[in-house]
XYZ file of C-alpha atoms in Angstrom:
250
model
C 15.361 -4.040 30.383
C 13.465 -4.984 27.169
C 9.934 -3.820 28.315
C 10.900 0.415 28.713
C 13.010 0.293 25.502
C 9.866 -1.075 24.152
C 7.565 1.369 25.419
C 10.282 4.767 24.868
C 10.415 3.059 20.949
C 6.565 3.420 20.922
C 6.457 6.595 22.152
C 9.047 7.990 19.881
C 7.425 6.608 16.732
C 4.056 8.263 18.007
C 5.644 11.783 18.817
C 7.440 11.152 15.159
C 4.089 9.896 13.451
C 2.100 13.091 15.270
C 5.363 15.827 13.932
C 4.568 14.284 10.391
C 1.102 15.258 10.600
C 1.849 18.836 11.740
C 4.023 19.352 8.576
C 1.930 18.162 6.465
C -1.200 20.481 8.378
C 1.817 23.467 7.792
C 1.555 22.566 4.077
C -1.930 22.099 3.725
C -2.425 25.639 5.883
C 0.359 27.998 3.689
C -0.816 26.350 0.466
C 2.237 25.202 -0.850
C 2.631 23.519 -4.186
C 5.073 20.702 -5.474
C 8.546 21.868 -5.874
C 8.028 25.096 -3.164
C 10.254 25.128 -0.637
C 9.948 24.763 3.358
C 11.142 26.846 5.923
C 15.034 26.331 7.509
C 15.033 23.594 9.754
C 15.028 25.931 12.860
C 12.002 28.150 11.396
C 10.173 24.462 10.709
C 10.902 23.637 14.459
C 9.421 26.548 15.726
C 6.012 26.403 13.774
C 4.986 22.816 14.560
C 6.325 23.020 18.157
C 8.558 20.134 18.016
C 12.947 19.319 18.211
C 15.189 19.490 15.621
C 15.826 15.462 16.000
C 11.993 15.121 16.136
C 11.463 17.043 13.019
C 14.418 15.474 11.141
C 12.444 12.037 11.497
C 9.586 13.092 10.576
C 11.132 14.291 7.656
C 12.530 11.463 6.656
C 8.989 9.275 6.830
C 7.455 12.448 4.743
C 10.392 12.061 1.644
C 10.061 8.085 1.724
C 6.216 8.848 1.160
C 7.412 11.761 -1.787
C 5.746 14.558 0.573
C 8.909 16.342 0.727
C 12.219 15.962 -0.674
C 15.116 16.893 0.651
C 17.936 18.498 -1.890
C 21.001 18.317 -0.011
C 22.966 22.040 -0.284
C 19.777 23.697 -1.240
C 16.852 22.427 1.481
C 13.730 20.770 2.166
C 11.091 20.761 -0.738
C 7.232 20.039 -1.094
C 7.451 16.149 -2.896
C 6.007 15.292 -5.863
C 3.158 14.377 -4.383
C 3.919 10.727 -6.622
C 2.816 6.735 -5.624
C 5.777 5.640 -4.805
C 4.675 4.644 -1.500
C 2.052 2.982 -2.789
C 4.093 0.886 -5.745
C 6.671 -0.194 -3.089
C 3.704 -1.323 -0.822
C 2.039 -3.061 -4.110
C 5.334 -4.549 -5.482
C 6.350 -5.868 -1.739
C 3.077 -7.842 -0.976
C 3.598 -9.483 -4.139
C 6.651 -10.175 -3.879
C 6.037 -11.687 -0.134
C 3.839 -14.392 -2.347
C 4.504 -18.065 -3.551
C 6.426 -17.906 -6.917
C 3.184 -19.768 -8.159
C 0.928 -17.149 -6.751
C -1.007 -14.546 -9.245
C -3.228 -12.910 -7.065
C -1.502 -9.522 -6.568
C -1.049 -9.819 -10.373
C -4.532 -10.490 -11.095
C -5.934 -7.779 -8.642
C -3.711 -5.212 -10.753
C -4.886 -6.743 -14.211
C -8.707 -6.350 -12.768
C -8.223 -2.773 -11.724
C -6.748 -1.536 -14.903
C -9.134 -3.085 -16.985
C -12.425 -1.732 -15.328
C -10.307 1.781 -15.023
C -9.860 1.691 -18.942
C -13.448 0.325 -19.738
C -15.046 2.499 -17.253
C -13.179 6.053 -18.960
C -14.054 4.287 -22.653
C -16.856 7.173 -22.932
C -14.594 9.453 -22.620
C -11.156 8.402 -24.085
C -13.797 8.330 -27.331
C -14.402 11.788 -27.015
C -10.613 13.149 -26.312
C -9.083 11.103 -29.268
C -8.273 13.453 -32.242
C -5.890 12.498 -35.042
C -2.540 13.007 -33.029
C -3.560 11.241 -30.825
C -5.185 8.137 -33.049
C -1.627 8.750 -35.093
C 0.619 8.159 -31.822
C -1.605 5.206 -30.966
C -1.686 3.941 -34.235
C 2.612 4.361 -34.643
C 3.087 2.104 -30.965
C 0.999 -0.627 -32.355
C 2.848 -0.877 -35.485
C 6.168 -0.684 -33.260
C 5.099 -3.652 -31.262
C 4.273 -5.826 -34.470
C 7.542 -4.750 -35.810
C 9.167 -6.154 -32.876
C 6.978 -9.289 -32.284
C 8.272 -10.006 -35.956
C 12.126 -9.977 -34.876
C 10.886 -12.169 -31.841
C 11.717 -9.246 -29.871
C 9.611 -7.838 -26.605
C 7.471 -4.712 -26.506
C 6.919 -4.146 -22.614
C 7.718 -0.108 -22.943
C 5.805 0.088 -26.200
C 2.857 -1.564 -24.415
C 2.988 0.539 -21.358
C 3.872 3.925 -23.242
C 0.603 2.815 -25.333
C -1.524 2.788 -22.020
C -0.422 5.665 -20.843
C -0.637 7.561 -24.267
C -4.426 6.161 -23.872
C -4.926 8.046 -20.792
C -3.141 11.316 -21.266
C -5.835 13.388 -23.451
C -7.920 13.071 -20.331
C -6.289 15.503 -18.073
C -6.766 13.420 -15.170
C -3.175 12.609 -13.811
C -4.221 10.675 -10.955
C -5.503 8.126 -13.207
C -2.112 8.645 -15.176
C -0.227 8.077 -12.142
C -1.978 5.193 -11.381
C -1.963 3.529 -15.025
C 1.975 4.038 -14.898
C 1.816 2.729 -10.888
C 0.431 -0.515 -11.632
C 2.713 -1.286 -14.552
C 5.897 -0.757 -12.406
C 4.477 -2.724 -9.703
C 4.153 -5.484 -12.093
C 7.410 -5.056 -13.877
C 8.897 -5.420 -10.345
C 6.504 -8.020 -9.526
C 5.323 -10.051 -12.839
C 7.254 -13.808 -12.699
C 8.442 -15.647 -16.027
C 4.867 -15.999 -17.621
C 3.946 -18.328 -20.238
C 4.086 -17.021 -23.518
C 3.490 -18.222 -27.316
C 4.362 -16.672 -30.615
C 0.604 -17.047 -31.099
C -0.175 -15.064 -27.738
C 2.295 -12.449 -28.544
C 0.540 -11.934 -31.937
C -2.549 -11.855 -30.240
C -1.384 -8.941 -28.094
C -0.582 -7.123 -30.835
C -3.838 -7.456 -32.695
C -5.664 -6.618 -29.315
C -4.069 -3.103 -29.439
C -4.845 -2.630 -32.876
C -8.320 -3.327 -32.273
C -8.324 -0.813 -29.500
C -6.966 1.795 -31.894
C -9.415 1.308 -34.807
C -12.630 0.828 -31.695
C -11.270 4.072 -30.231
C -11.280 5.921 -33.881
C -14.700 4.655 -34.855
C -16.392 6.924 -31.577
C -18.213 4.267 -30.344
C -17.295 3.775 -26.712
C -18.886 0.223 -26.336
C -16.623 -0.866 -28.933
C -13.697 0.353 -27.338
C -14.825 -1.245 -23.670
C -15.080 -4.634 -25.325
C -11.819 -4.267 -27.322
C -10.487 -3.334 -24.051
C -11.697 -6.238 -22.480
C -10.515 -8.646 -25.391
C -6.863 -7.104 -25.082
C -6.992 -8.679 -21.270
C -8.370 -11.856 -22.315
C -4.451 -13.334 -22.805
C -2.936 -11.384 -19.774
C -5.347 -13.132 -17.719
C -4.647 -16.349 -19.389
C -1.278 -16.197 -18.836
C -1.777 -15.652 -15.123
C -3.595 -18.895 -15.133
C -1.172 -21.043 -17.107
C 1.678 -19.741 -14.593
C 5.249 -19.275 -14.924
C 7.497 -20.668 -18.223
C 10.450 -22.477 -17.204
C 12.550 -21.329 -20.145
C 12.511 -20.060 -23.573
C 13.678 -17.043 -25.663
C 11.068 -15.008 -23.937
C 11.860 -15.755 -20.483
C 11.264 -13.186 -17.673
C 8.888 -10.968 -20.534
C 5.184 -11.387 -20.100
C 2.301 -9.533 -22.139
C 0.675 -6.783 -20.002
């Protein structure tokens, strides 16, 4: 009995997997945009040649992977087009690790830093004075903080992302805001000192003031510097209690 469930399972996740990929070809074909909307169900059926319980599925795998979204009362939507898939994936085979192991983390840390270093060049030549301003008024929010003892994690990730955004390239925003969820979701208690937090404070100073001075190799080592405790953290491991438990520097 187990054996042609087994192979009738397999078969309907293939005939789901290969309705998927006509939708998406239907997309790709008519040119639709986020946020346009698909045809009925019944109209959908008829132009990728599959059943209504076929294409439901298939719908469902596309809106868990923000394709499409489905607005109940209204209809079925082109997605965002966001990572979400790819921060659940992220956040899940960390979370599948040993409490003691950092290697997920320290994969992210690597990729954000040579993303950042690699775009210094040109984060140097996007900055203007808004932009140095906004900068410059999240650093001075996280030192205002670190004072009361208090944590900073938005202030830190709104600064990264405020880093990014003159560039016009929101796939690297996307990604830059990806990879701090995954390790908000991910991140254990890390080891942290007032000394370290003040550190992390500096090290975003510095990357305003190497940003403003237009020189880009500046800014790529400040950048590197500001990782310098993150990855120092990941090495000492997790705190077993203090004020700052469950906040680390990122």
């Amino acid at each position: 009995m187990i054996e042609p469930i087994s192979r009738q399972s397999g078969g309907a996740r293939l005939r789901q997997h290969e309705v998927a990929e006509r939708i998406k070809q239907y997309i790709l074909q008519n040119r639709l945009r986020p946020g346009d909307a698909l045809p009925t169900e019944a109209e959908l059926c008829a132009a990728v040649g599959a059943s209504r319980s076929s294409v439901r599925e298939a719908i469902k795998t596309l809106t868990a992977l923000d394709i499409v979204e489905v607005r109940h009362g209204h209809g079925t939507y082109v997605g965002r087009l966001s990572l979400t898939a790819l921060v659940e994936s992220l956040a899940f085979r960390g979370l599948l690790s040993r409490a003691d192991d950092f290697r997920v983390l320290a994969e992210l840390v690597e990729v954000r830093q040579t993303i950042e270093q690699g775009l210094a060049p040109s984060i140097v030549a996007a900055l203007d004075d808004s932009l140095r301003t906004g900068l410059g008024e999240i650093a001075d929010q996280m030192a205002e903080l670190a004072a009361k003892g208090e944590t900073f994690v938005e202030q830190d990730r709104r600064f990264h992302l405020l880093l990014m955004e003159p560039l016009g390239n929101e796939l690297v925003t996307q990604l830059t805001a990806a990879f701090w969820d995954v390790h908000a979701i991910v991140a254990p208690t890390m080891h942290t000192t007032p000394e370290s937090v003040q550190e992390t404070v500096q090290a975003h100073r510095a990357i305003v003031e190497a940003a403003a001075s237009g020189d880009a190799d500046r800014l790529s080592a400040a950048i590197a510097a500001h990782y310098v405790p993150v990855r120092r953290h990941l090495q000492e491991g997790p705190e077993v209690s203090g004020p700052d438990a469950g906040e680390g520097n990122v």
